[in-house]
PDB file of C-alpha atoms in Angstrom:
ATOM      1  CA  ILE A   1      85.720 -21.907-136.968  1.00 96.00           C
ATOM      2  CA  GLY A   2      88.997 -20.043-136.700  1.00 94.00           C
ATOM      3  CA  ASP A   3      89.964 -16.481-137.628  1.00 92.00           C
ATOM      4  CA  GLY A   4      92.145 -17.102-140.740  1.00 92.00           C
ATOM      5  CA  SER A   5      95.381 -16.161-138.998  1.00 92.00           C
ATOM      6  CA  GLY A   6      96.624 -19.524-137.827  1.00 92.00           C
ATOM      7  CA  THR A   7      96.267 -23.165-138.712  1.00 94.00           C
ATOM      8  CA  LEU A   8      93.182 -24.751-137.137  1.00 95.00           C
ATOM      9  CA  THR A   9      93.733 -27.260-134.370  1.00 95.00           C
ATOM     10  CA  THR A  10      91.462 -30.182-133.845  1.00 96.00           C
ATOM     11  CA  GLY A  11      88.961 -30.327-130.951  1.00 97.00           C
ATOM     12  CA  ILE A  12      85.596 -28.998-129.894  1.00 96.00           C
ATOM     13  CA  LYS A  13      84.967 -25.521-131.373  1.00 97.00           C
ATOM     14  CA  GLY A  14      81.580 -24.624-129.951  1.00 96.00           C
ATOM     15  CA  HIS A  15      78.057 -25.419-128.893  1.00 95.00           C
ATOM     16  CA  VAL A  16      74.610 -24.150-129.853  1.00 96.00           C
ATOM     17  CA  VAL A  17      71.359 -24.605-127.921  1.00 96.00           C
ATOM     18  CA  LEU A  18      68.285 -24.909-130.115  1.00 96.00           C
ATOM     19  CA  ASP A  19      65.330 -22.659-129.292  1.00 96.00           C
ATOM     20  CA  ALA A  20      62.613 -24.667-131.110  1.00 97.00           C
ATOM     21  CA  ASP A  21      61.944 -28.012-132.780  1.00 98.00           C
ATOM     22  CA  TYR A  22      63.677 -28.300-136.208  1.00 98.00           C
ATOM     23  CA  THR A  23      64.375 -30.726-138.977  1.00 98.00           C
ATOM     24  CA  LEU A  24      67.978 -30.632-140.231  1.00 97.00           C
ATOM     25  CA  THR A  25      67.685 -30.967-143.988  1.00 98.00           C
ATOM     26  CA  ALA A  26      71.166 -30.089-145.332  1.00 97.00           C
ATOM     27  CA  HIS A  27      74.663 -28.959-144.410  1.00 97.00           C
ATOM     28  CA  THR A  28      77.528 -27.276-146.222  1.00 96.00           C
ATOM     29  CA  LEU A  29      81.198 -27.291-145.208  1.00 96.00           C
ATOM     30  CA  VAL A  30      83.543 -24.634-146.609  1.00 95.00           C
ATOM     31  CA  GLY A  31      87.321 -24.558-145.972  1.00 94.00           C
ATOM     32  CA  SER A  32      89.894 -21.814-146.388  1.00 92.00           C
ATOM     33  CA  LEU A  33      91.785 -23.804-149.011  1.00 88.00           C
ATOM     34  CA  SER A  34      91.727 -27.064-150.878  1.00 82.00           C
ATOM     35  CA  GLY A  35      92.642 -29.862-148.522  1.00 83.00           C
ATOM     36  CA  ALA A  36      91.420 -32.543-146.139  1.00 91.00           C
ATOM     37  CA  LEU A  37      89.113 -31.278-143.391  1.00 95.00           C
ATOM     38  CA  THR A  38      86.535 -33.000-141.223  1.00 96.00           C
ATOM     39  CA  VAL A  39      83.924 -31.463-138.893  1.00 97.00           C
ATOM     40  CA  THR A  40      81.597 -33.629-136.812  1.00 97.00           C
ATOM     41  CA  VAL A  41      78.300 -32.239-135.429  1.00 97.00           C
ATOM     42  CA  SER A  42      76.913 -34.078-132.425  1.00 97.00           C
ATOM     43  CA  ARG A  43      73.756 -33.698-130.388  1.00 97.00           C
ATOM     44  CA  THR A  44      72.695 -34.228-126.806  1.00 96.00           C
ATOM     45  CA  SER A  45      69.091 -34.052-125.531  1.00 94.00           C
ATOM     46  CA  ALA A  46      68.007 -30.973-123.667  1.00 89.00           C
ATOM     47  CA  PRO A  47      69.972 -31.100-120.386  1.00 88.00           C
ATOM     48  CA  THR A  48      68.447 -30.862-116.943  1.00 87.00           C
ATOM     49  CA  TYR A  49      70.058 -28.110-114.876  1.00 85.00           C
ATOM     50  CA  PRO A  50      72.078 -27.955-112.862  1.00 88.00           C
ATOM     51  CA  LEU A  51      74.358 -30.281-114.799  1.00 87.00           C
ATOM     52  CA  LEU A  52      75.873 -32.766-112.430  1.00 89.00           C
ATOM     53  CA  SER A  53      77.849 -34.627-115.037  1.00 90.00           C
ATOM     54  CA  ALA A  54      79.067 -34.073-118.615  1.00 89.00           C
ATOM     55  CA  PRO A  55      76.351 -34.755-121.183  1.00 93.00           C
ATOM     56  CA  THR A  56      76.697 -37.595-123.722  1.00 94.00           C
ATOM     57  CA  TYR A  57      76.734 -36.526-127.344  1.00 96.00           C
ATOM     58  CA  SER A  58      75.758 -38.627-130.376  1.00 96.00           C
ATOM     59  CA  ASN A  59      77.158 -37.839-133.864  1.00 96.00           C
ATOM     60  CA  ILE A  60      74.483 -36.694-136.297  1.00 96.00           C
ATOM     61  CA  ILE A  61      76.687 -35.384-139.161  1.00 95.00           C
ATOM     62  CA  THR A  62      80.290 -35.916-140.252  1.00 94.00           C
ATOM     63  CA  SER A  63      81.257 -33.541-143.073  1.00 94.00           C
ATOM     64  CA  SER A  64      84.579 -33.920-144.892  1.00 94.00           C
ATOM     65  CA  LEU A  65      86.504 -32.188-147.571  1.00 92.00           C
ATOM     66  CA  ALA A  66      88.804 -34.266-149.770  1.00 88.00           C
ATOM     67  CA  THR A  67      92.303 -33.146-150.732  1.00 81.00           C
ATOM     68  CA  ASN A  68      91.080 -31.284-153.820  1.00 86.00           C
ATOM     69  CA  GLU A  69      87.838 -29.750-152.448  1.00 89.00           C
ATOM     70  CA  TYR A  70      87.101 -26.260-151.063  1.00 91.00           C
ATOM     71  CA  ALA A  71      83.452 -27.037-150.216  1.00 92.00           C
ATOM     72  CA  ASP A  72      81.038 -29.895-149.803  1.00 91.00           C
ATOM     73  CA  LYS A  73      77.264 -29.952-149.516  1.00 94.00           C
ATOM     74  CA  THR A  74      74.871 -32.705-148.421  1.00 95.00           C
ATOM     75  CA  ASP A  75      71.152 -32.404-149.134  1.00 94.00           C
ATOM     76  CA  SER A  76      68.209 -34.685-148.431  1.00 93.00           C
ATOM     77  CA  LEU A  77      68.758 -35.116-144.706  1.00 96.00           C
ATOM     78  CA  SER A  78      65.891 -35.511-142.289  1.00 97.00           C
ATOM     79  CA  ILE A  79      67.212 -35.295-138.749  1.00 97.00           C
ATOM     80  CA  SER A  80      64.825 -34.205-135.995  1.00 97.00           C
ATOM     81  CA  ILE A  81      66.186 -31.802-133.380  1.00 97.00           C
ATOM     82  CA  SER A  82      64.166 -30.821-130.315  1.00 96.00           C
ATOM     83  CA  THR A  83      63.819 -27.602-128.320  1.00 97.00           C
ATOM     84  CA  GLY A  84      66.675 -27.345-125.903  1.00 95.00           C
ATOM     85  CA  ASP A  85      68.954 -29.896-127.672  1.00 96.00           C
ATOM     86  CA  VAL A  86      72.638 -28.883-127.707  1.00 96.00           C
ATOM     87  CA  LEU A  87      74.734 -29.213-130.893  1.00 97.00           C
ATOM     88  CA  GLU A  88      78.454 -29.592-130.496  1.00 96.00           C
ATOM     89  CA  PHE A  89      80.932 -28.776-133.318  1.00 97.00           C
ATOM     90  CA  ASN A  90      84.162 -30.764-133.347  1.00 97.00           C
ATOM     91  CA  LEU A  91      87.018 -30.279-135.833  1.00 97.00           C
ATOM     92  CA  THR A  92      88.277 -33.901-136.090  1.00 96.00           C
ATOM     93  CA  ALA A  93      90.865 -33.511-138.871  1.00 95.00           C
ATOM     94  CA  ASN A  94      92.753 -30.701-140.575  1.00 94.00           C
ATOM     95  CA  GLY A  95      95.159 -32.338-143.057  1.00 89.00           C
ATOM     96  CA  GLY A  96      95.184 -29.299-145.313  1.00 82.00           C
ATOM     97  CA  SER A  97      96.423 -26.633-142.896  1.00 89.00           C
ATOM     98  CA  HIS A  98      93.110 -24.714-143.101  1.00 94.00           C
ATOM     99  CA  THR A  99      93.044 -21.365-141.194  1.00 95.00           C
ATOM    100  CA  TYR A 100      89.233 -21.166-141.090  1.00 95.00           C
ATOM    101  CA  ALA A 101      86.205 -23.299-141.904  1.00 95.00           C
ATOM    102  CA  THR A 102      82.450 -22.730-141.921  1.00 96.00           C
ATOM    103  CA  ILE A 103      79.760 -25.361-141.457  1.00 96.00           C
ATOM    104  CA  ALA A 104      76.226 -24.162-142.301  1.00 97.00           C
ATOM    105  CA  LEU A 105      73.231 -26.145-141.234  1.00 97.00           C
ATOM    106  CA  THR A 106      69.811 -25.857-142.914  1.00 97.00           C
ATOM    107  CA  LEU A 107      67.189 -26.069-140.160  1.00 97.00           C
ATOM    108  CA  VAL A 108      63.489 -26.065-141.047  1.00 98.00           C
ATOM    109  CA  PRO A 109      60.961 -25.416-138.245  1.00 97.00           C
ATOM    110  CA  ALA A 110      59.182 -28.668-137.353  1.00 93.00           C
TER     111      ALA A 110
END
C-alpha cells in the first residue's frame, strides 16, 4: 500500500479475487516507520455477474501496529476462503504518518 513518497490516506486500497479454496493461517503487517497503523481485510462471497449492487464485505482480519512497532505478525489462524471470494484491503488508521505498508497473508491450499 503506497509508494513511499507521501503519507498514506485511509480508505480502500485494493481487492484480490481468489483462484482456489484456501485456509488463511497467518498474516504480517509491516509499516514504513514506527507508529500507529491499522489495516482491515474483509471478504465477500464469490459474486454473481453482472453485479447489480455493491457486495457486502465482512471483516476477517484487523491488523494493527502500536506506536512503537514497525511490524506485527499473527499466527495460528484458520479462516476458510473459497474460490472466487473477493478480499478487500482497507487502511483504517494511519496515526504514524506511514508512507507505505505491506500486509502479507499466508494462504494454504485447502
